[in-house]
Amino acid sequence: MGIDSLAKIHSKDGVEAKEVQITDECKQLLSSLPKEIGWRTSHLYQYQGFWCQPAEIQSIVAFQKHFQSYENDIILATMPKSGTTWLKALAFTVVNRDRFPLSNKHPLLTSNPHDLVPFFEYKLYANNQIPDLTKYNAGGPRVFGTHIPFPSLANTAKKSNCRVVYLCRNPLDTFISSWHFIGSMSPFTLEEAFDMCCKGVIGFGPFWDHMLGYWKESKENPENLLFLTYECLKEDTVFHLKRLAKFLGFPFSMEEERSGVVEKIVELCSFQNLKEMEVNKKGKSIKNFENKMLFRKGEVGDWVNYLSPKMAEKMSTIMKEKLCGSGLKFKLLP
Ligand code: PAP
């Protein structure tokens, strides 16, 4: 069995094989792709311009082949570690607030956001399966999460008029968040991993291409794609939650605004609140990772505690060059 026949996952104790089986068809595809040493799996492969793990590529191919989108579907897209869990909590709560009013029975009190809003690539289409989505989220729009870049979304999702929300985070904080999440499993030092990231080699990277794909679409089709940033959402969550609700087709009524529903949703989904919930202190909603690892600091600018000014300058220069002329800019500090 070849080195990537099983999706191999580096653990603290060395390399252990996990049970994701890679099909012969996918193995053939992998053998034709450029590859680099990975952080978490033995290799990352460049598929349709982005660096992914073998099991992710297999899922993406299945998703591209089989997903059928409806007009009222909602897709929440992010680079890993840029606030996916937060966005899932907010969007789920907003679109389901008739079905699940804010109460001590709210689903977020007993389920991690990743269980309420499944990923295409890690859950629905994982292990080459074709999910039955007919009964999925029967009471409202279907809400899905993904790290897949815009050009690689299934055609039906791009053409169906469904709504896509992209949450973007500055690359320095995103890198540091990833480093804490999987860095201890990686064969690299922080400096080596950072250098790879600057070359674009990080899960679903390059950062710039991932962001630009969604950014450009948000400019061309603003009614279908809402582009948010983690930093702006942190700065004024109430304001951006209202924008999100309106975009998704579930605007807050005057009465809801008056009675403080918006603030209550912000509070329910806040970092501190989610972090303290029992369901998020234990259990594993993403395979191989404990839920508590999804809630580390939740701040803007934590990178200053880990990256030298020279490292930060290097990434900033690259980002400026890559984003030049696009109008997309980042806030690196609060
Ligand atoms: P994922 O890609 O594995 O799903 P994702 O949720 O995108 O992870 O990102 C995790 C980051 O969001 C963590 O950032 P940090 O490492 O810099 O702390 C996590 O703390 C942060 N996060 C999680 N929930 C919230 C929240 N409710 N509000 C703000 N930040 C949050």
Coordinates of C-alpha atoms and ligand atoms in Angstrom, one line a residue:
M1 CA 0.0 0.0 0.0
G2 CA 1.5 3.4 -1.0
I3 CA 2.2 6.1 1.4
D4 CA -1.0 8.0 0.7
S5 CA -3.2 5.0 0.1
L6 CA -4.7 5.7 3.4
A7 CA -5.0 9.3 4.5
K8 CA -2.2 9.3 7.0
I9 CA -2.4 11.6 9.9
H10 CA 0.6 12.7 11.9
S11 CA 0.0 12.4 15.6
K12 CA 2.1 13.5 18.6
D13 CA 3.4 9.9 18.8
G14 CA 4.5 9.6 15.2
V15 CA 2.5 8.9 12.1
E16 CA -0.6 6.9 12.5
A17 CA -2.9 5.6 9.7
K18 CA -6.5 6.7 10.1
E19 CA -9.4 4.9 8.4
V20 CA -10.1 7.2 5.5
Q21 CA -9.7 4.9 2.4
I22 CA -8.6 6.5 -0.8
T23 CA -10.1 4.9 -3.8
D24 CA -8.1 3.7 -6.8
E25 CA -9.6 6.5 -8.9
C26 CA -8.5 9.1 -6.4
K27 CA -5.1 7.5 -6.1
Q28 CA -4.7 7.9 -9.8
L29 CA -5.7 11.5 -9.7
L30 CA -3.3 12.2 -6.8
S31 CA -0.4 10.6 -8.8
S32 CA -0.9 13.3 -11.4
L33 CA -0.8 16.3 -9.0
P34 CA 2.0 18.3 -7.6
K35 CA 2.7 17.4 -4.0
E36 CA 4.5 18.8 -1.0
I37 CA 5.1 17.6 2.6
G38 CA 2.0 18.3 4.6
W39 CA 1.5 19.5 8.1
R40 CA -1.0 16.9 9.1
T41 CA -1.0 14.3 6.4
S42 CA 2.2 13.0 4.8
H43 CA 1.5 15.1 1.7
L44 CA -0.6 18.0 0.5
Y45 CA -1.6 17.9 -3.2
Q46 CA -2.3 20.8 -5.4
Y47 CA -5.8 20.2 -6.8
Q48 CA -7.4 22.8 -9.0
G49 CA -4.8 25.3 -7.7
F50 CA -5.2 24.7 -4.0
W51 CA -3.3 22.6 -1.5
C52 CA -5.4 19.8 0.0
Q53 CA -5.1 16.6 1.9
P54 CA -5.9 13.4 0.0
A55 CA -9.1 12.7 1.8
E56 CA -10.3 16.3 1.2
I57 CA -9.6 15.9 -2.6
Q58 CA -11.6 12.7 -2.7
S59 CA -14.5 14.4 -0.9
I60 CA -14.3 17.5 -3.2
V61 CA -14.5 15.3 -6.3
A62 CA -17.5 13.5 -4.9
F63 CA -19.1 16.9 -3.9
Q64 CA -18.5 18.3 -7.4
K65 CA -20.0 15.3 -9.1
H66 CA -23.0 14.7 -6.9
F67 CA -24.2 17.8 -5.1
Q68 CA -27.5 19.3 -6.2
S69 CA -28.1 22.8 -5.0
Y70 CA -31.4 24.5 -4.3
E71 CA -32.0 28.2 -4.6
N72 CA -32.5 28.6 -0.9
D73 CA -29.4 26.8 0.1
I74 CA -26.9 28.6 2.2
I75 CA -23.2 27.9 2.0
L76 CA -20.8 29.2 4.7
A77 CA -17.3 29.3 3.2
T78 CA -14.0 30.0 5.0
M79 CA -10.3 29.2 5.0
P80 CA -9.6 26.9 7.9
K81 CA -9.3 28.7 11.2
S82 CA -10.8 31.9 10.1
G83 CA -14.0 31.8 12.2
T84 CA -16.0 29.0 10.7
T85 CA -17.4 27.8 14.0
W86 CA -18.6 31.3 14.9
L87 CA -20.1 31.9 11.5
K88 CA -21.9 28.6 11.6
A89 CA -23.4 29.4 15.1
L90 CA -24.6 32.8 14.0
A91 CA -26.1 31.8 10.6
F92 CA -27.8 28.7 12.1
T93 CA -29.3 30.7 14.9
V94 CA -30.5 33.5 12.5
V95 CA -32.2 31.3 9.9
N96 CA -33.8 28.9 12.4
R97 CA -35.0 31.4 14.9
D98 CA -38.7 30.7 14.3
R99 CA -38.1 26.9 14.6
F100 CA -35.6 27.3 17.5
P101 CA -36.3 30.5 19.5
L102 CA -33.7 31.6 21.9
S103 CA -34.4 29.6 25.0
N104 CA -32.8 27.1 27.3
K105 CA -33.6 24.4 24.7
H106 CA -31.6 26.1 21.9
P107 CA -29.7 23.5 19.8
L108 CA -26.4 25.4 20.4
L109 CA -26.6 24.5 24.0
T110 CA -26.3 20.8 23.3
S111 CA -24.6 20.7 19.8
N112 CA -21.4 22.1 18.5
P113 CA -21.9 24.4 15.5
H114 CA -20.1 21.9 13.3
D115 CA -22.8 19.3 14.1
L116 CA -25.6 21.8 13.2
V117 CA -24.0 23.0 9.9
P118 CA -22.1 20.1 8.3
F119 CA -19.0 20.5 6.1
F120 CA -19.3 19.2 2.6
E121 CA -15.8 17.8 2.6
Y122 CA -15.4 16.5 6.2
K123 CA -18.8 15.1 6.7
L124 CA -21.4 14.9 3.9
Y125 CA -19.1 13.8 1.1
A126 CA -16.3 12.3 3.3
N127 CA -15.1 8.8 2.6
N128 CA -16.4 9.0 -0.9
Q129 CA -20.0 8.7 0.3
I130 CA -23.0 10.3 -1.5
P131 CA -25.3 11.7 1.2
D132 CA -29.0 11.6 1.1
L133 CA -29.8 15.3 1.6
T134 CA -33.5 15.1 0.9
K135 CA -34.5 15.2 4.5
Y136 CA -31.7 17.5 5.6
N137 CA -32.8 20.6 7.5
A138 CA -36.4 20.0 6.5
G139 CA -37.8 23.0 8.4
G140 CA -35.8 25.7 6.7
P141 CA -33.0 26.4 4.2
R142 CA -30.2 23.9 4.1
V143 CA -27.0 25.4 5.6
F144 CA -23.7 23.9 4.7
G145 CA -20.1 24.7 5.6
T146 CA -17.0 24.4 3.4
H147 CA -13.4 25.4 3.0
I148 CA -13.5 24.6 -0.7
P149 CA -12.3 27.6 -2.9
F150 CA -15.0 29.4 -4.9
P151 CA -13.9 28.1 -8.4
S152 CA -14.0 24.5 -7.1
L153 CA -17.5 24.7 -5.7
A154 CA -19.9 22.3 -7.5
N155 CA -21.3 24.1 -10.6
T156 CA -24.8 23.6 -9.4
A157 CA -23.9 25.6 -6.2
K158 CA -22.4 28.4 -8.3
K159 CA -25.4 28.5 -10.7
S160 CA -28.4 27.9 -8.4
N161 CA -28.6 31.4 -7.0
C162 CA -28.0 30.0 -3.5
R163 CA -26.5 32.4 -1.0
V164 CA -22.8 32.1 -0.1
V165 CA -21.2 33.8 2.9
Y166 CA -17.5 34.0 3.0
L167 CA -15.7 34.9 6.3
C168 CA -12.2 36.0 5.8
R169 CA -9.5 36.5 8.5
N170 CA -6.1 38.1 8.4
P171 CA -3.6 35.5 7.3
L172 CA -1.3 36.1 10.3
D173 CA -3.9 35.2 12.9
T174 CA -5.2 32.4 10.7
F175 CA -1.8 30.9 10.5
I176 CA -1.2 31.1 14.2
S177 CA -4.6 29.6 14.9
S178 CA -3.8 26.7 12.5
W179 CA -0.5 26.3 14.2
H180 CA -2.1 25.8 17.5
F181 CA -4.7 23.5 16.1
I182 CA -2.4 21.2 14.2
G183 CA 1.1 22.5 14.6
S184 CA 2.0 19.9 17.2
M185 CA 1.2 17.2 14.8
S186 CA 3.4 18.7 12.1
P187 CA 6.9 17.7 11.2
F188 CA 7.8 21.4 10.9
T189 CA 9.0 24.1 13.2
L190 CA 6.8 27.2 13.4
E191 CA 9.3 29.1 11.2
E192 CA 9.3 26.3 8.5
A193 CA 5.6 26.1 8.5
F194 CA 5.3 29.8 8.1
D195 CA 7.7 29.8 5.2
M196 CA 5.6 27.1 3.5
C197 CA 2.5 29.2 4.2
C198 CA 4.2 32.2 2.5
K199 CA 4.7 30.0 -0.5
G200 CA 1.0 29.3 -0.4
V201 CA 1.4 25.7 0.9
I202 CA -1.1 25.4 3.7
G203 CA -4.4 23.6 3.8
F204 CA -6.7 25.2 1.1
G205 CA -4.0 27.8 0.4
P206 CA -2.7 29.9 -1.0
F207 CA -4.6 32.3 1.3
W208 CA -4.6 35.0 -1.4
D209 CA -6.2 32.9 -4.1
H210 CA -8.8 31.5 -1.7
M211 CA -9.8 35.0 -0.6
L212 CA -9.7 36.6 -4.0
G213 CA -11.9 33.9 -5.5
Y214 CA -14.7 34.8 -3.1
W215 CA -13.9 38.5 -3.1
K216 CA -14.2 38.8 -6.8
E217 CA -17.5 36.9 -6.8
S218 CA -18.8 39.2 -4.0
K219 CA -18.1 42.2 -6.3
E220 CA -19.7 40.6 -9.3
N221 CA -22.7 39.0 -7.6
P222 CA -23.3 40.9 -4.3
E223 CA -26.8 39.5 -4.0
N224 CA -25.4 36.0 -4.0
L225 CA -22.2 36.3 -2.1
L226 CA -21.6 38.3 1.2
F227 CA -18.0 38.8 2.1
L228 CA -17.3 39.4 5.8
T229 CA -14.1 39.7 7.7
Y230 CA -13.4 38.2 11.2
E231 CA -11.9 41.5 12.3
C232 CA -15.0 43.6 11.3
L233 CA -17.3 41.0 12.8
K234 CA -15.4 41.2 16.1
E235 CA -15.4 45.0 16.0
D236 CA -19.2 45.4 15.5
T237 CA -20.9 42.0 15.7
V238 CA -24.4 43.5 16.0
F239 CA -24.1 45.5 12.8
H240 CA -22.7 42.7 10.8
L241 CA -25.2 40.2 12.2
K242 CA -28.0 42.4 10.9
R243 CA -26.3 42.5 7.5
L244 CA -25.9 38.7 7.5
A245 CA -29.6 38.2 8.5
K246 CA -30.8 40.5 5.7
F247 CA -28.5 38.9 3.1
L248 CA -29.7 35.4 4.1
G249 CA -33.3 36.5 3.7
F250 CA -34.2 36.5 7.4
P251 CA -34.0 40.2 8.3
F252 CA -34.7 41.2 11.9
S253 CA -38.1 42.9 12.4
M254 CA -38.3 46.3 14.2
E255 CA -39.9 44.4 17.0
E256 CA -37.0 41.9 17.2
E257 CA -34.5 44.8 17.2
R258 CA -36.4 46.6 19.9
S259 CA -36.6 43.5 22.1
G260 CA -32.9 42.9 21.9
V261 CA -33.0 39.6 19.8
V262 CA -29.9 40.7 17.8
E263 CA -27.9 41.3 21.0
K264 CA -29.1 38.0 22.4
I265 CA -27.9 36.0 19.4
V266 CA -24.6 37.8 19.5
E267 CA -24.3 36.8 23.2
L268 CA -25.4 33.2 22.5
C269 CA -22.7 32.8 19.8
S270 CA -20.0 34.7 21.6
F271 CA -16.6 33.1 22.0
Q272 CA -16.8 33.1 25.8
N273 CA -20.3 31.7 25.8
L274 CA -19.6 28.9 23.4
K275 CA -16.3 28.0 25.0
E276 CA -18.0 27.6 28.4
M277 CA -20.7 25.2 27.1
E278 CA -20.3 21.6 28.2
V279 CA -20.8 20.3 24.7
N280 CA -17.8 22.4 23.5
K281 CA -15.6 21.3 26.4
K282 CA -15.8 17.7 25.4
G283 CA -16.7 15.5 22.5
K284 CA -15.4 15.6 18.9
S285 CA -17.4 17.2 16.2
I286 CA -14.5 17.2 13.8
K287 CA -12.8 13.9 13.4
N288 CA -9.6 13.6 15.5
F289 CA -10.0 17.0 17.2
E290 CA -11.6 17.8 20.5
N291 CA -14.3 20.5 20.4
K292 CA -12.4 22.5 23.0
M293 CA -9.6 23.0 20.4
L294 CA -12.0 25.1 18.4
F295 CA -12.1 27.8 21.1
R296 CA -8.6 29.0 21.8
K297 CA -8.4 32.9 22.2
G298 CA -10.8 34.3 19.6
E299 CA -8.9 37.6 19.3
V300 CA -7.5 39.8 16.6
G301 CA -3.8 40.3 16.6
D302 CA -2.6 37.3 18.7
W303 CA 0.0 36.7 16.0
V304 CA 2.2 39.4 17.6
N305 CA 2.9 36.9 20.4
Y306 CA 4.4 34.3 18.0
L307 CA 5.7 35.9 14.8
S308 CA 8.7 38.2 14.6
P309 CA 8.2 41.6 12.9
K310 CA 10.3 40.3 10.0
M311 CA 8.0 37.3 9.5
A312 CA 4.9 39.5 9.7
E313 CA 6.5 41.9 7.2
K314 CA 7.2 39.1 4.8
M315 CA 3.6 37.9 4.8
S316 CA 2.2 41.4 4.6
T317 CA 4.4 42.2 1.6
I318 CA 3.3 39.0 -0.2
M319 CA -0.4 39.8 0.6
K320 CA -0.1 43.4 -0.6
E321 CA 1.5 42.2 -3.9
K322 CA -1.1 39.4 -4.4
L323 CA -4.1 41.5 -3.5
C324 CA -2.9 44.6 -5.4
G325 CA -5.7 46.4 -7.2
S326 CA -8.4 44.2 -5.8
G327 CA -9.4 46.6 -3.0
L328 CA -9.2 43.8 -0.4
K329 CA -7.2 44.8 2.7
F330 CA -6.7 43.4 6.2
K331 CA -6.7 44.7 9.7
L332 CA -3.8 43.0 11.5
L333 CA -4.4 44.5 14.9
P334 CA -7.5 45.4 16.9
Ligands
PAP1 P1 -12.1 25.4 11.8 O1 -11.5 25.8 10.5 O2 -11.4 24.2 12.4 O3 -13.6 25.2 11.7 P2 -12.5 28.0 12.8 O4 -13.7 28.0 13.6 O5 -12.6 28.5 11.4 O6 -11.8 26.6 12.8 O7 -11.4 28.9 13.6 C1 -11.1 28.7 14.9 C2 -10.8 30.1 15.4 O8 -12.0 30.9 15.6 C3 -10.0 30.1 16.7 O9 -9.2 31.2 16.7 P3 -7.9 31.4 17.6 O10 -7.1 30.1 17.5 O11 -7.2 32.6 17.1 O12 -8.4 31.6 19.0 C4 -11.2 30.2 17.7 O13 -10.8 30.6 19.0 C5 -12.0 31.3 17.0 N1 -13.4 31.2 17.4 C6 -14.2 30.1 17.7 N2 -15.4 30.5 18.1 C7 -15.4 31.9 18.1 C8 -16.4 32.8 18.4 N3 -17.6 32.5 18.8 N4 -16.1 34.1 18.3 C9 -14.9 34.5 17.9 N5 -13.9 33.6 17.6 C10 -14.2 32.3 17.6

